[in-house]
Amino acid sequence: MSDYFKSRDEKNLVKINNVLSEMPEFVGQFIFGIASQTSTLTRLNYLMDIKVFLTYLVNNKFSSKKLADITLSDIEKISPHDIEFYIDGLSSYFYDGKKLSCGEKAKERKLASLRSFYKYLYKKEMISSNVSLKVDMPKLHEKPIVRLEPDEVGRMLDSVENGSNLSDRERAYNTVTGLRDMAIIYLFLGTGIRVSELVGLNRKDVDFDNLTFAVTRKGGNRSILYMPLDTADILKKYLDWIDEQKEDNTEFARKISDDDALFYSLQGTRIGVRTVEKLVKKYASPAAPLKKITPHKLRSTYATNLYRQTEDIYVVADVLGHADVNTTKKHYAQMSEEHKKHAAEVTQIKRRDSDS
């Protein structure tokens, strides 16, 4: 695992320990109990979801207590109806002085976290029943897969390469970051990697001779991916530019604080997720004004294009790093009308001619 991901895990562990300091002991037992099967980010998300639930209990059931004072006996008193009221209330609630709201997907995740929490407590015989199983998961309405069409991809790349359809301020930044931004967009569209995987890339992860690069997937596993020749070409141009900056000892080069990183911010630090999200939005908005395009949507664009070319959803799932092909079908690779029509044509029922 690279230094970037080690550093990220260390920061997550610090956050986990800080939150656990105000939680009941049995919450910590749950978090440590799932450590061997989960990433630090997953555990942090579970912990924050549980904190929201316990905060709800303090505000609505046990007003005389603090979070750390909640006991397993208190958890035993919670009924399925209490959990249903909690989930319903997530549509609009106050937390840490802020008014927040959860949609269908966020409610589903919070209930899933709660189910994992109750399952652990019940398995370890810390509570006598698992009432969370009596609460139905929120119904999720299917949403269309948002992706860029070929003409929209072309317009987006024009914006990156020529600064077209950008504001004067954005165009000024583009003259400095254009090669970097083009390499990032090409990697998304040409390989389908996640934004978390992209920001964690190191220069040594790229092998131009074999057109491959190594990424750290969710859970910390390393995978070797292939990149198209045009993606490799633009990435090489960007790295040559970085080398030129270092040779000339420019102001930007003197700012560089992480020689291992593949992509840098203008401050010379490893580029962050938020910066990548903002640059994708900047170039995609003029190209597809009615679509909210994120790095995740560029991943969907890649997946759908790959499915159209291969007609093999298992290949798409493998390249994206999905353990479950249903995830790929539901959220990433959309079957085209051409494929649906072709499916109907090849499955026509043939009737044998009758002799009579």
mmCIF file of C-alpha atoms in Angstrom, residues 147 149 304 307-308 334-345:
data_model
loop_
_atom_site.group_PDB
_atom_site.id
_atom_site.type_symbol
_atom_site.label_atom_id
_atom_site.label_comp_id
_atom_site.label_asym_id
_atom_site.label_seq_id
_atom_site.Cartn_x
_atom_site.Cartn_y
_atom_site.Cartn_z
ATOM 1 C CA ARG A 147 -23.452 9.383 -18.539
ATOM 2 C CA GLU A 149 -22.920 10.732 -24.972
ATOM 3 C CA THR A 304 -21.442 1.843 -20.790
ATOM 4 C CA TYR A 307 -20.345 -2.792 -22.510
ATOM 5 C CA ARG A 308 -21.419 -1.574 -25.941
ATOM 6 C CA GLN A 334 -26.593 0.819 -19.290
ATOM 7 C CA MET A 335 -27.851 -1.542 -21.945
ATOM 8 C CA SER A 336 -28.456 0.320 -25.182
ATOM 9 C CA GLU A 337 -31.617 0.057 -27.250
ATOM 10 C CA GLU A 338 -29.520 -1.661 -29.924
ATOM 11 C CA HIS A 339 -28.611 -4.451 -27.499
ATOM 12 C CA LYS A 340 -32.219 -4.860 -26.413
ATOM 13 C CA LYS A 341 -33.342 -5.085 -30.022
ATOM 14 C CA HIS A 342 -30.552 -7.545 -30.811
ATOM 15 C CA ALA A 343 -31.565 -9.684 -27.824
ATOM 16 C CA ALA A 344 -35.099 -9.927 -29.181
ATOM 17 C CA GLU A 345 -33.864 -10.834 -32.670
#
